[in-house]
Coordinates of C-alpha atoms in Angstrom, one line a residue:
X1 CA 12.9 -6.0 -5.0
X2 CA 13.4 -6.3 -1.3
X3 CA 13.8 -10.7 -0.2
X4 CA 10.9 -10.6 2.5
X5 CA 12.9 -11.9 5.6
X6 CA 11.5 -14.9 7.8
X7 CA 9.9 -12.9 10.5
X8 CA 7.5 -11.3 7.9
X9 CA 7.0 -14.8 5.8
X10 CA 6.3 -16.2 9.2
X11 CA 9.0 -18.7 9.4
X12 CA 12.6 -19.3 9.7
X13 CA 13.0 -18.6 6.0
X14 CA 15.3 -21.6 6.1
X15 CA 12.6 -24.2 5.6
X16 CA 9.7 -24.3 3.4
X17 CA 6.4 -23.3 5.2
X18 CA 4.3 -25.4 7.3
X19 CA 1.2 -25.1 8.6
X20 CA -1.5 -23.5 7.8
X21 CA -0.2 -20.1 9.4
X22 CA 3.0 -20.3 7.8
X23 CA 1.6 -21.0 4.1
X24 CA -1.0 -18.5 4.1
X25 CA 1.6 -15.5 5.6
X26 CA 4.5 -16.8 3.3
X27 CA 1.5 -17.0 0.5
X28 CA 0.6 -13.4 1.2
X29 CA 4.0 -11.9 1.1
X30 CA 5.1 -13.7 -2.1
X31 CA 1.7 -12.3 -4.0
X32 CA 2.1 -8.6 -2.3
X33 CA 5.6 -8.8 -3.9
X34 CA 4.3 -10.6 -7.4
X35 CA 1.3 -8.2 -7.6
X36 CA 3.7 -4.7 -6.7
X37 CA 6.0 -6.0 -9.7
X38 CA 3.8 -6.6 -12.5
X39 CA -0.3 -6.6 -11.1
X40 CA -2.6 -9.4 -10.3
X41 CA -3.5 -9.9 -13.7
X42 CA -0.1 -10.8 -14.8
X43 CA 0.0 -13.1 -12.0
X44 CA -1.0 -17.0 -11.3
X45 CA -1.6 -18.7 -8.1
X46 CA 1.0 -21.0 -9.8
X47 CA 3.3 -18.2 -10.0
X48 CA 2.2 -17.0 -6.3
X49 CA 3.3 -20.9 -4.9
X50 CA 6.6 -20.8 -7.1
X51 CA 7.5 -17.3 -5.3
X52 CA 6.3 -18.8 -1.5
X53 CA 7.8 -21.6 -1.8
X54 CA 4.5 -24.6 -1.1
X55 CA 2.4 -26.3 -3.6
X56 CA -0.3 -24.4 -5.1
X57 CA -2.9 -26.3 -3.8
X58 CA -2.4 -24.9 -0.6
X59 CA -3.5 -21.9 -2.1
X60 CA -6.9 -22.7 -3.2
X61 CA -7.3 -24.4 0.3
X62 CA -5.8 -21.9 2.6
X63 CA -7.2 -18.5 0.5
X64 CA -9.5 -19.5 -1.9
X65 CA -9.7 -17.8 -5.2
X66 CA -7.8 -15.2 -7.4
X67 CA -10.4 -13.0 -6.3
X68 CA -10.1 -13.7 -2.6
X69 CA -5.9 -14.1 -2.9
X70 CA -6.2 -10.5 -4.0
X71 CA -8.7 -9.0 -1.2
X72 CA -6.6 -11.3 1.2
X73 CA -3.2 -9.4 0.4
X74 CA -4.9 -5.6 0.2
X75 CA -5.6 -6.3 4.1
X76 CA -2.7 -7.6 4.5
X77 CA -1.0 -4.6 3.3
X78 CA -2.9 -2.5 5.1
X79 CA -2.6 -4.2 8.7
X80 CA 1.3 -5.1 7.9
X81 CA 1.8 -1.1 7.3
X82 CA -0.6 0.0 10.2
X83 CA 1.7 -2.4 13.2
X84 CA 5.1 -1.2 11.3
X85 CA 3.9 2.1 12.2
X86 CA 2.3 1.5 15.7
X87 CA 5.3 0.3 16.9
X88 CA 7.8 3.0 15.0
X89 CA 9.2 0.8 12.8
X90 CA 12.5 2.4 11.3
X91 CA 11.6 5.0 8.3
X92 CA 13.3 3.2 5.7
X93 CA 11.4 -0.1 6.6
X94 CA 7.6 2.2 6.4
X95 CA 8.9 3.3 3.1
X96 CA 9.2 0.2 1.8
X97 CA 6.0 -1.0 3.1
X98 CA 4.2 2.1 1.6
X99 CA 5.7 1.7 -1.6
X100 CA 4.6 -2.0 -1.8
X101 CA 1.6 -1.3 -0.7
X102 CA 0.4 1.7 -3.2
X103 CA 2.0 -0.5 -5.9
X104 CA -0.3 -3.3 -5.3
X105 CA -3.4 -0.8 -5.1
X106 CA -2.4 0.8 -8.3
X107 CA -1.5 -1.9 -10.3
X108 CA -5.0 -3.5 -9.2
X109 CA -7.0 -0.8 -9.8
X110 CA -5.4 -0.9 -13.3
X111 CA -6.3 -4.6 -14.0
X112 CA -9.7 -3.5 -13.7
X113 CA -10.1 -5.2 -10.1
X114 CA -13.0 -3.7 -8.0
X115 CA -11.1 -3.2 -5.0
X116 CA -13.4 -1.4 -3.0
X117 CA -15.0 -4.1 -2.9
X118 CA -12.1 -6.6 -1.9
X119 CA -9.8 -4.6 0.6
X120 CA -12.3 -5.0 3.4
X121 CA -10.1 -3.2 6.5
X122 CA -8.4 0.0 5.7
X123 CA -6.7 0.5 9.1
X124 CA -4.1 3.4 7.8
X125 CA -6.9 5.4 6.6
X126 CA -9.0 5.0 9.7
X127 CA -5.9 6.7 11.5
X128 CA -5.9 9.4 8.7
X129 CA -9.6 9.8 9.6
X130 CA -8.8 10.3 13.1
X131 CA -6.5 13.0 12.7
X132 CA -8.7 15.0 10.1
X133 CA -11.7 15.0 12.2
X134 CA -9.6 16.6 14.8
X135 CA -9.9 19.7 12.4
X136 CA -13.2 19.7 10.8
X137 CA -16.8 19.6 12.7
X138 CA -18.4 18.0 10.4
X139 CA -17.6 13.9 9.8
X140 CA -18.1 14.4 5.8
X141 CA -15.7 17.6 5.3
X142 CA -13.3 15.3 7.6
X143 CA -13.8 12.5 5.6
X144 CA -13.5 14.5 2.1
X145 CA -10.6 15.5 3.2
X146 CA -9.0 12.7 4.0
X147 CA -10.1 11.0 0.5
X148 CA -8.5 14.8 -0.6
X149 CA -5.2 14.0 0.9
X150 CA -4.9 10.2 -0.4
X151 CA -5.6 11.4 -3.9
X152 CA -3.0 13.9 -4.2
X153 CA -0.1 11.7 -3.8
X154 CA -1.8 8.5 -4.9
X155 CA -2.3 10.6 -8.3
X156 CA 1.0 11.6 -8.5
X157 CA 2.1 7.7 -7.9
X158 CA 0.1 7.0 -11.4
X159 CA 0.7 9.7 -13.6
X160 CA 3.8 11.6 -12.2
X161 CA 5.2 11.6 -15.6
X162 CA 2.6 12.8 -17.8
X163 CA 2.3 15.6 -14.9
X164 CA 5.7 16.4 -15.2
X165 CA 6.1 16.9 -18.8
X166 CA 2.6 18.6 -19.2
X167 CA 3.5 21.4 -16.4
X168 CA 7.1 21.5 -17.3
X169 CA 8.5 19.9 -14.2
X170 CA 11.0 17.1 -15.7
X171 CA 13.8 18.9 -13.6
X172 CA 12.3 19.0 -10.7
X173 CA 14.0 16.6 -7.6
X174 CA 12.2 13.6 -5.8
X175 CA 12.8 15.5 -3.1
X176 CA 11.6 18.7 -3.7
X177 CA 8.3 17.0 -5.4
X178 CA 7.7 15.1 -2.2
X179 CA 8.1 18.3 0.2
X180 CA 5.9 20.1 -1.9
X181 CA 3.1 17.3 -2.1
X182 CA 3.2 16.5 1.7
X183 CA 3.0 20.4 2.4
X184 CA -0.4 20.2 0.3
X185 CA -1.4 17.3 2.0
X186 CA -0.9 18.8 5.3
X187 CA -3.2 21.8 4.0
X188 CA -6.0 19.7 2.5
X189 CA -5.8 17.3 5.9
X190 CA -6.2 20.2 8.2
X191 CA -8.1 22.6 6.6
X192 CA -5.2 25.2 5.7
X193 CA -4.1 24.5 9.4
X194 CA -0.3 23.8 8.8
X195 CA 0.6 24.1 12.2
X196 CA -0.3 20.5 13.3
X197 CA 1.4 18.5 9.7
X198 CA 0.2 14.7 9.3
X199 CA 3.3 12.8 11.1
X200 CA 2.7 8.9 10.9
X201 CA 0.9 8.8 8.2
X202 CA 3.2 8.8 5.2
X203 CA 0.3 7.4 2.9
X204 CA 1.9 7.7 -0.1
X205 CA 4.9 8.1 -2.0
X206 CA 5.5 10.1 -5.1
X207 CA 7.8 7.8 -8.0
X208 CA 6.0 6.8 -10.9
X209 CA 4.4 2.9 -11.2
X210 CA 6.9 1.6 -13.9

């Protein structure tokens, strides 16, 4: 796992956070972390204030409940992930971001959390959106495909390996996996239209939740 630097916990990194500002964003990194590793179930607010560094307390003032820590980090996620790519954060940093983020969204989903009902802002797919209405008149075929294109991968993320041994694929590359599912993605997204591929949008990455 990746030590969250100060900028993103929202303080030096020398000191333990202060203020309310600086306990709720080093509160929020410290469960996106906890919750990519081993799921929200697995993990206390205790264990959340070890991680960050405060009192746990300041939890349950700053964010509430379990319920609300968890909706709090899934649009945290998503906005962290939408300004690293608005401002062309360096690939390897958006990597990391997307693989933390479809972590947490898998590993909740699997604890049985109703997280369409938690994440309130989904800012990465409102750009995804954006780009497949560019190729389909209608808003539900854009919006289909869309949900299309985030399934793929995000399928892949859950049950690579039971789709690798079923369809004989245990020797295929990371590499080669991930060209072939972003060329399908850029087919669902734009209707068969290769000729304008998603760029930006890296939604999704292929390894396996452990």
């Amino acid at each position: 796992m990746t030590t969250p630097r100060g900028s993103e916990l929202g303080h030096s990194g020398s000191l333990p956070p202060a203020g309310r500002d600086e306990v709720v964003a080093a509160t929020l990194v410290a469960a996106a972390d906890l919750f990519a590793e081993r799921g929200p179930a697995a993990t206390s607010i205790r264990d959340v204030a070890s991680r960050a560094g405060i009192n746990h307390g300041l939890i349950h003032r700053h964010l509430g409940s379990k319920d609300a820590l968890v909706a709090s980090v899934l649009d945290y996620l998503g906005q962290h992930l939408a300004d690293l790519l608005a401002k062309q954060a360096p690939a390897e940093v958006v990597e990391a971001a997307i693989d933390r983020q479809l972590r947490v969204v898998a590993r909740t989903i699997l604890d049985g959390y109703p997280i369409g009902e938690l994440q309130s802002r989904f800012p990465n797919v409102e750009q995804l959106l954006d780009f497949t209405r560019s190729y389909f008149d209608d808003d539900v075929d854009a919006r289909l495909a869309a949900a299309h294109a985030i399934a793929l991968p995000l399928s892949w993320r859950l049950f690579g390996a039971f789709l690798r041994a079923a369809t004989g694929l245990k020797d295929l590359t990371e590499q080669q996996l991930d060209d072939s599912i972003q060329r399908t993605v850029d087919r669902i997204a734009t209707g068969g239209d290769p000729a304008r591929p998603i760029t930006g949008v890296q939604l999704l990455g292929t390894g396996d939740v452990p």
